[in-house]
Coordinates of C-alpha atoms and ligand atoms in Angstrom, one line a residue:
M195 CA 20.7 -18.0 -17.1
S196 CA 20.0 -16.3 -13.8
V197 CA 17.7 -13.3 -13.8
R198 CA 19.3 -9.8 -13.6
V199 CA 17.2 -6.7 -13.4
R200 CA 18.0 -3.1 -12.8
F201 CA 16.4 0.0 -11.4
A202 CA 17.8 2.9 -13.3
P203 CA 16.8 6.3 -11.9
S204 CA 18.1 9.5 -13.2
P205 CA 19.3 11.4 -10.1
T206 CA 17.6 14.6 -11.2
G207 CA 14.9 14.6 -8.4
K208 CA 13.6 12.7 -5.5
L209 CA 12.0 9.3 -5.6
H210 CA 8.2 9.4 -5.8
V211 CA 5.6 6.7 -5.6
G212 CA 5.7 6.1 -9.4
N213 CA 9.4 5.2 -9.6
A214 CA 9.4 3.5 -6.2
R215 CA 6.9 1.2 -7.6
T216 CA 9.2 0.4 -10.6
A217 CA 12.0 -0.3 -8.1
L218 CA 9.8 -2.5 -5.9
V219 CA 8.5 -4.6 -8.8
N220 CA 12.0 -5.1 -10.1
W221 CA 13.2 -6.1 -6.6
L222 CA 10.3 -8.5 -6.0
F223 CA 10.7 -10.0 -9.5
A224 CA 14.4 -10.7 -8.9
R225 CA 13.8 -11.9 -5.4
A226 CA 11.1 -14.4 -6.4
V227 CA 13.7 -16.2 -8.6
K228 CA 16.8 -15.5 -6.5
G229 CA 18.0 -13.2 -9.2
T230 CA 20.1 -10.0 -9.0
F231 CA 18.8 -6.5 -8.5
I232 CA 21.1 -3.8 -9.8
L233 CA 21.0 -0.1 -9.0
R234 CA 22.2 2.1 -11.8
F235 CA 22.2 5.8 -11.9
D236 CA 21.4 7.2 -15.3
D237 CA 23.5 10.4 -14.8
T238 CA 25.0 11.2 -18.2
D239 CA 23.3 14.6 -18.0
A240 CA 25.9 16.3 -15.8
Q241 CA 23.8 19.5 -15.6
R242 CA 20.7 18.0 -14.3
S243 CA 22.1 15.1 -12.2
E244 CA 23.0 15.9 -8.6
A245 CA 24.8 13.8 -5.9
R246 CA 22.2 14.9 -3.3
Y247 CA 19.5 13.3 -5.4
A248 CA 21.4 10.0 -5.7
D249 CA 21.9 10.1 -1.9
S250 CA 18.2 10.6 -1.3
I251 CA 17.2 7.9 -3.8
R252 CA 19.6 5.5 -2.0
D253 CA 18.1 6.4 1.4
D254 CA 14.6 5.9 0.1
L255 CA 15.4 2.5 -1.4
L256 CA 17.0 1.4 1.9
W257 CA 14.1 2.8 3.9
L258 CA 11.8 0.6 1.8
G259 CA 14.1 -2.3 2.4
L260 CA 15.1 -2.6 -1.3
S261 CA 18.8 -3.3 -1.2
W262 CA 20.8 -4.0 -4.3
N263 CA 23.1 -6.9 -4.9
E264 CA 26.1 -5.3 -6.6
N265 CA 28.0 -2.1 -6.2
E266 CA 25.9 0.6 -7.7
Y267 CA 26.7 1.7 -11.3
H268 CA 27.0 5.3 -12.5
Q269 CA 26.6 6.0 -16.2
S270 CA 28.8 9.0 -15.8
A271 CA 31.7 6.7 -15.1
R272 CA 31.1 4.5 -18.1
L273 CA 31.2 7.1 -20.9
S274 CA 33.9 5.3 -22.9
L275 CA 31.7 2.3 -23.3
Y276 CA 29.0 4.5 -24.9
A277 CA 31.6 6.1 -27.2
Q278 CA 32.7 2.7 -28.4
A279 CA 29.1 1.7 -29.1
A280 CA 28.5 4.9 -31.0
E281 CA 31.5 4.2 -33.1
K282 CA 30.2 0.7 -33.9
L283 CA 26.8 2.1 -34.9
E284 CA 28.4 4.8 -37.0
K285 CA 30.5 2.2 -38.8
A286 CA 27.5 0.1 -39.5
G287 CA 25.7 3.1 -41.0
R288 CA 23.2 3.3 -38.2
L289 CA 24.3 6.6 -36.6
Y290 CA 24.3 9.8 -38.6
P291 CA 25.1 13.4 -37.9
C292 CA 22.3 16.0 -37.9
Y293 CA 22.8 19.8 -37.8
E294 CA 19.3 21.2 -37.2
T295 CA 18.9 23.6 -34.4
V296 CA 16.2 23.1 -31.7
E297 CA 14.3 26.0 -33.3
E298 CA 14.5 24.5 -36.8
L299 CA 13.2 21.2 -35.5
D300 CA 10.4 22.9 -33.7
L301 CA 9.3 24.7 -36.8
Q302 CA 9.5 21.5 -38.8
R303 CA 7.1 19.8 -36.2
K304 CA 4.7 22.7 -36.4
V305 CA 4.5 22.6 -40.1
Q306 CA 4.0 18.8 -40.1
L307 CA 1.2 19.2 -37.5
A308 CA -0.5 22.0 -39.5
R309 CA -0.5 19.6 -42.5
H310 CA -1.9 16.8 -40.3
Q311 CA 1.3 14.8 -40.7
P312 CA 2.8 12.9 -37.8
P313 CA 5.6 15.0 -36.3
V314 CA 8.3 12.5 -37.2
Y315 CA 11.9 13.7 -38.0
N316 CA 12.2 14.1 -41.8
R317 CA 15.7 12.6 -42.1
A318 CA 16.9 15.6 -44.1
A319 CA 20.4 15.1 -42.6
L320 CA 20.6 11.7 -44.4
R321 CA 20.6 13.6 -47.7
L322 CA 23.5 15.9 -46.8
S323 CA 26.6 15.5 -48.9
D324 CA 30.0 15.7 -47.4
A325 CA 30.4 19.2 -48.8
D326 CA 27.1 20.2 -47.1
K327 CA 28.4 18.9 -43.8
Q328 CA 31.7 20.6 -44.1
R329 CA 29.9 23.9 -44.9
L330 CA 27.7 23.5 -41.8
E331 CA 30.6 22.7 -39.6
A332 CA 32.5 25.7 -41.0
E333 CA 29.5 27.8 -40.0
G334 CA 30.1 26.6 -36.4
R335 CA 27.4 24.0 -36.2
K336 CA 28.1 20.9 -34.2
P337 CA 26.2 17.8 -35.1
H338 CA 24.0 15.7 -32.8
W339 CA 23.7 12.1 -33.8
R340 CA 20.6 10.1 -34.6
F341 CA 20.1 6.4 -34.8
R342 CA 18.7 5.3 -38.2
L343 CA 15.7 3.1 -37.4
E344 CA 14.9 0.4 -39.8
H345 CA 11.4 1.1 -41.0
R346 CA 9.8 -2.2 -40.0
K347 CA 7.6 -3.6 -37.3
V348 CA 9.3 -4.3 -34.0
E349 CA 7.7 -7.0 -32.0
W350 CA 8.2 -8.4 -28.5
N351 CA 6.3 -10.4 -25.9
D352 CA 5.7 -8.0 -23.2
R353 CA 5.5 -9.7 -19.8
I354 CA 2.7 -7.4 -18.8
R355 CA 1.1 -6.1 -22.0
G356 CA 1.3 -9.3 -24.0
H357 CA 2.3 -9.3 -27.6
A358 CA 3.4 -5.9 -28.8
A359 CA 4.0 -4.9 -32.4
I360 CA 4.9 -1.3 -33.3
D361 CA 6.0 0.0 -36.7
A362 CA 9.3 1.8 -36.3
A363 CA 8.4 4.0 -39.2
S364 CA 6.0 5.8 -36.9
L365 CA 8.9 7.1 -34.8
S366 CA 11.6 9.7 -35.2
D367 CA 15.1 8.5 -35.4
P368 CA 16.1 8.9 -31.8
V369 CA 19.0 11.3 -30.9
L370 CA 21.7 9.2 -29.2
I371 CA 24.5 11.7 -28.9
R372 CA 23.9 15.4 -28.1
A373 CA 25.8 18.2 -29.9
D374 CA 28.1 18.5 -26.9
G375 CA 29.0 14.9 -27.2
V376 CA 27.0 13.6 -24.3
P377 CA 25.4 10.2 -24.9
L378 CA 21.7 10.1 -24.2
Y379 CA 19.8 7.5 -22.2
T380 CA 18.4 5.7 -25.2
L381 CA 21.9 4.5 -26.1
S382 CA 23.6 4.3 -22.7
S383 CA 20.8 2.2 -21.2
V384 CA 21.1 -0.4 -24.0
V385 CA 24.9 -0.5 -23.7
D386 CA 24.7 -1.0 -20.0
D387 CA 21.9 -3.6 -20.3
V388 CA 24.2 -5.6 -22.6
D389 CA 27.3 -5.1 -20.5
L390 CA 25.6 -5.9 -17.2
H391 CA 23.8 -8.9 -18.7
V392 CA 20.4 -7.5 -17.8
T393 CA 17.8 -10.2 -18.6
H394 CA 14.6 -8.3 -18.0
V395 CA 13.8 -4.6 -18.3
I396 CA 10.8 -3.7 -16.1
R397 CA 9.7 -0.1 -16.3
G398 CA 6.8 2.2 -16.9
E399 CA 4.8 2.2 -20.0
D400 CA 6.0 5.7 -20.8
H401 CA 9.0 3.9 -22.1
V402 CA 7.2 1.8 -24.7
T403 CA 8.3 3.8 -27.7
N404 CA 11.9 3.8 -26.4
T405 CA 11.6 0.1 -26.3
V406 CA 11.0 0.0 -30.1
S407 CA 14.2 2.0 -30.7
Q408 CA 16.2 0.2 -28.1
I409 CA 15.3 -3.3 -29.5
Q410 CA 16.8 -2.1 -32.8
I411 CA 19.8 -0.7 -31.0
F412 CA 20.4 -4.0 -29.2
E413 CA 20.3 -5.8 -32.5
A414 CA 22.5 -3.2 -34.3
L415 CA 25.1 -3.8 -31.5
G416 CA 24.9 -7.5 -32.1
A417 CA 23.2 -8.2 -28.8
K418 CA 20.1 -10.1 -27.9
A419 CA 17.4 -7.8 -26.5
P420 CA 16.3 -8.6 -22.9
E421 CA 12.7 -9.4 -22.1
F422 CA 10.5 -6.3 -21.5
A423 CA 7.6 -5.6 -19.1
H424 CA 5.9 -2.3 -19.1
L425 CA 3.9 -1.4 -16.0
A426 CA 0.8 0.7 -16.5
L427 CA 1.2 4.1 -15.0
L428 CA -0.1 5.3 -11.7
V429 CA -2.8 7.9 -11.8
G430 CA -4.6 9.8 -9.0
R431 CA -7.9 8.7 -7.5
E432 CA -9.9 10.5 -10.2
G433 CA -7.7 9.2 -13.0
E434 CA -5.6 12.3 -13.2
G435 CA -1.8 12.2 -13.9
L436 CA 0.2 12.0 -10.7
S437 CA 3.0 14.3 -11.9
K438 CA 1.1 17.5 -10.8
R439 CA 1.2 16.5 -7.2
I440 CA 4.5 14.6 -7.4
G441 CA 6.0 16.8 -4.7
S442 CA 3.6 15.7 -2.1
L443 CA 4.1 12.1 -3.1
S444 CA 7.9 11.9 -2.7
L445 CA 8.9 9.1 -0.4
E446 CA 10.6 11.6 1.8
S447 CA 7.3 13.4 2.4
L448 CA 5.5 10.2 3.1
R449 CA 8.2 9.1 5.6
D450 CA 8.1 12.5 7.2
E451 CA 4.3 12.1 7.6
G452 CA 4.9 8.9 9.5
I453 CA 3.8 6.5 6.8
E454 CA 5.2 3.0 7.2
A455 CA 7.6 1.8 4.5
M456 CA 5.8 -1.5 4.5
A457 CA 2.6 0.3 3.8
V458 CA 4.2 1.9 0.7
N459 CA 5.5 -1.6 -0.3
S460 CA 2.2 -3.3 0.4
L461 CA 0.2 -0.8 -1.7
L462 CA 2.7 -0.4 -4.6
A463 CA 3.2 -4.1 -5.0
R464 CA -0.5 -4.8 -5.5
L465 CA -1.8 -1.6 -7.1
G466 CA -2.9 -2.4 -10.7
S467 CA -2.6 -6.1 -10.1
A468 CA -5.1 -8.9 -9.8
K469 CA -4.1 -9.5 -6.2
P470 CA -5.9 -7.8 -3.3
I471 CA -4.2 -5.0 -1.4
E472 CA -3.4 -6.2 2.1
P473 CA -1.1 -4.9 4.9
F474 CA 2.2 -6.9 5.0
R475 CA 4.7 -6.8 7.9
S476 CA 7.7 -7.6 5.8
L477 CA 8.9 -7.8 2.2
E478 CA 9.4 -11.6 2.8
A479 CA 5.7 -12.0 3.3
L480 CA 4.9 -9.8 0.3
D481 CA 7.3 -11.6 -1.9
A482 CA 5.5 -15.0 -1.7
G483 CA 3.9 -15.8 -5.0
F484 CA 5.0 -12.6 -6.7
N485 CA 4.1 -12.8 -10.4
L486 CA 4.4 -10.1 -13.1
H487 CA 1.5 -11.6 -14.9
D488 CA -0.8 -10.4 -12.1
F489 CA -0.4 -6.8 -13.4
G490 CA -2.9 -5.5 -15.8
R491 CA -2.8 -2.9 -18.6
A492 CA -5.2 -0.5 -17.0
P493 CA -3.8 2.6 -15.2
A494 CA -3.5 1.9 -11.4
R495 CA -5.2 4.4 -9.1
F496 CA -3.2 5.7 -6.3
D497 CA -5.1 7.1 -3.3
P498 CA -3.1 8.6 -0.5
A499 CA -6.0 7.9 1.9
E500 CA -5.7 4.2 1.1
L501 CA -2.0 4.5 1.9
R502 CA -2.7 6.1 5.3
A503 CA -5.2 3.4 6.2
L504 CA -2.8 0.7 5.2
S505 CA 0.0 2.3 7.2
S506 CA -2.1 2.0 10.4
A507 CA -3.1 -1.5 9.5
V508 CA 0.6 -2.4 9.0
L509 CA 1.5 -1.0 12.4
H510 CA -1.3 -3.0 14.0
R511 CA 0.2 -6.2 12.6
Y512 CA 3.8 -5.6 13.7
E513 CA 5.2 -7.9 16.3
F514 CA 7.4 -6.4 19.0
S515 CA 10.5 -7.6 17.2
D516 CA 9.6 -5.7 14.1
V517 CA 9.6 -2.4 15.9
E518 CA 11.8 -2.8 19.0
H519 CA 14.8 -1.0 17.6
R520 CA 12.6 1.8 16.2
L521 CA 10.9 2.4 19.6
T522 CA 14.4 2.6 21.1
A523 CA 15.4 5.1 18.4
L524 CA 12.3 7.2 19.4
G525 CA 13.9 7.4 22.9
L526 CA 11.6 4.8 24.5
T527 CA 14.0 2.6 26.4
G528 CA 12.8 -0.5 28.2
T529 CA 9.7 -1.2 26.1
T530 CA 8.3 -4.7 26.3
P531 CA 6.3 -7.1 24.1
E532 CA 3.4 -6.5 26.5
F533 CA 3.5 -2.8 26.0
W534 CA 3.6 -3.2 22.3
L535 CA 0.7 -5.7 22.1
A536 CA -1.4 -3.4 24.4
I537 CA -0.9 -0.3 22.3
R538 CA -0.3 -1.2 18.7
G539 CA -4.0 -1.3 17.8
N540 CA -4.3 2.3 18.8
L541 CA -1.6 3.7 16.7
E542 CA -1.9 5.7 13.6
R543 CA 1.8 6.4 13.4
L544 CA 4.6 4.8 15.3
T545 CA 5.5 8.1 17.0
D546 CA 2.1 7.9 18.8
A547 CA 3.7 5.2 20.9
R548 CA 5.5 8.0 22.8
D549 CA 2.1 9.1 24.3
W550 CA 1.4 5.6 25.5
W551 CA 4.8 5.2 26.9
S552 CA 4.4 8.2 29.1
V553 CA 1.1 6.8 30.3
T554 CA 2.6 3.4 31.2
A555 CA 6.2 4.4 32.1
G556 CA 6.4 8.1 32.4
A557 CA 4.5 11.0 34.1
I558 CA 1.1 12.5 33.0
A559 CA -1.2 15.0 34.5
P560 CA -4.3 13.0 35.5
V561 CA -7.9 14.3 34.8
I562 CA -10.0 14.0 38.0
D563 CA -13.7 14.5 37.5
D564 CA -14.8 13.6 41.0
P565 CA -12.1 13.6 43.7
G566 CA -14.3 11.6 46.2
F567 CA -14.9 8.8 43.7
A568 CA -11.2 8.8 42.8
T569 CA -10.1 8.6 46.4
T570 CA -12.5 5.7 47.1
A571 CA -11.1 3.9 43.9
A572 CA -7.5 4.5 45.1
S573 CA -8.3 3.0 48.5
L574 CA -9.5 -0.2 46.8
L575 CA -6.4 -0.8 44.7
P576 CA -5.3 -4.3 45.4
E577 CA -1.7 -5.1 46.4
E578 CA 0.8 -6.0 43.7
P579 CA 1.7 -8.2 41.8
W580 CA -0.8 -7.2 39.1
D581 CA -1.7 -8.9 36.0
E582 CA -4.5 -8.7 33.4
S583 CA -7.1 -9.9 35.9
T584 CA -6.4 -7.0 38.3
W585 CA -8.6 -4.5 36.4
T586 CA -11.7 -6.6 36.7
M587 CA -11.1 -7.4 40.3
W588 CA -10.5 -3.8 41.2
T589 CA -13.4 -2.3 39.2
S590 CA -15.8 -4.9 40.7
A591 CA -14.7 -3.7 44.2
V592 CA -15.2 0.0 43.1
R593 CA -18.6 -0.8 41.6
A594 CA -19.7 -2.5 44.9
A595 CA -18.4 0.4 47.0
T596 CA -19.8 3.3 44.8
G597 CA -22.8 1.8 43.0
R598 CA -21.4 3.1 39.7
K599 CA -21.4 1.0 36.6
G600 CA -20.7 1.2 32.9
K601 CA -19.4 4.5 31.6
E602 CA -19.9 6.2 34.9
L603 CA -17.5 3.8 36.4
Y604 CA -14.9 3.3 33.7
M605 CA -14.5 6.8 32.2
P606 CA -13.4 8.6 35.4
L607 CA -10.9 5.8 36.0
R608 CA -9.6 6.0 32.4
R609 CA -9.2 9.8 32.6
A610 CA -7.5 9.6 35.9
L611 CA -5.1 6.8 34.9
T612 CA -4.3 7.9 31.3
A613 CA -5.5 11.5 31.0
R614 CA -7.3 10.4 27.8
E615 CA -10.8 9.7 26.7
Q616 CA -9.9 6.5 24.9
G617 CA -7.0 4.2 24.3
P618 CA -5.9 0.6 24.8
E619 CA -7.7 -1.7 27.1
L620 CA -7.1 -0.7 30.7
K621 CA -6.8 -4.3 31.8
A622 CA -3.6 -4.4 29.7
L623 CA -2.4 -0.9 30.7
L624 CA -3.0 -1.1 34.5
P625 CA -0.3 -3.7 35.4
M626 CA 2.2 -1.5 33.4
I627 CA 1.1 1.7 35.1
G628 CA 1.6 -0.1 38.5
R629 CA 0.2 0.6 41.9
V630 CA 2.4 3.6 42.9
R631 CA 1.6 5.6 39.8
A632 CA -2.1 4.5 39.8
A633 CA -2.5 5.7 43.4
A634 CA -0.8 9.0 42.8
R635 CA -2.8 9.7 39.6
L636 CA -6.1 8.9 41.4
S637 CA -5.1 11.5 44.0
G638 CA -4.7 14.0 41.3
K639 CA -0.9 14.2 41.3
E640 CA 1.2 14.3 38.2
A641 CA 2.9 10.8 38.1
Ligands
LIG66 N1 16.6 6.5 -16.4 C1 15.4 6.0 -17.0 C2 14.2 6.6 -16.2 O1 14.4 7.0 -15.1 C3 15.4 4.5 -16.9 C4 14.3 3.9 -17.7 C5 14.6 2.4 -17.8 O2 14.4 1.7 -16.9 O3 15.2 2.0 -18.8 O4 13.2 6.7 -16.8

């Protein structure tokens, strides 16, 4: 059976590094075995789900290069499937109506906690007679529906956590249908995983208790549960939860900051795994040898500084073909492989390429320290054509004529030719700057 996985965000907010990691791991897992990666929007909650969030999640996934194989699915368009499943569960005696209000449930939990009891739903609704239910409905109460868990151990072989065994008696019967009739994720996800033939559910370990309930729901619906893998959560550098700073870690904010998508991929694919974190130029390169077993159970520490460093490292590895279209999109027309190879090692962000483009192909205001020296240097510029040997030839002549050497020789030339204190090697830049521009800059003219 071919592997089918899904990334199932709720479109109630922007994608952040935590859920991007889940998407990436699913994508890489599918990719490694030529499986199918599905995008499913868990949007049964019409109040909280918004089209603009679905749009931004889609944009972010595409930015990362994580495209999906089938038309995306929306749970909001599949409500009849969940209603059918609910009916089946009710007939089987596994779905029962409950009438407690939120306040009553809250109070119940407080009492349990005060008595040092686990705050598990007491199943009072199971003891209601038909007459009780009629009375409650006559009072205007609308039922929500809970799944009756079988109080037994649920076991599975987690692809990341290993053998898992959790007693369902330690959990509350999960609510599957809200009082307004809206099915909740715990049910709709199982129905879709069955209907879409999902073979592996890979998600964060915050879903482990859902898995206990959901395995029983799969079984109650007569379906075989898929395999499960729960990724340890991402935490901050000091081990703190990421959620507090989630805003600053949205993919949109990283992109706006100029972080490379491949840096995000390179970091998130390896964080919390046994493999080292390295800068990768492409998902294809990253994908080689991907294995879920490499992930460990310990929380993975996410450090934005590490991401920034990785982003520069990724840029420094790109070939011209990786970035040509993006340079053009930045408005740099006519860039060449030579230009890219000369400057890439000096970039923190791709947009920094603009500065070097104006140095080699545009106009800059030169910085002249000593006009006499600059004039002499200009008079010694060799005739074109120029290549990488021109710089050495020229500076030897300038050294011989002026007696300057080392910094004294090179810095004034760098400042005149580039208006900057540092940057790519001048032997690579000089042929691109060309004789006309070089001569003009040495005479102090903006060129
Ligand atoms: N919509 C759920 C979430 O975003 C999906 C969890 C799952 O993968 O089953 O947490």
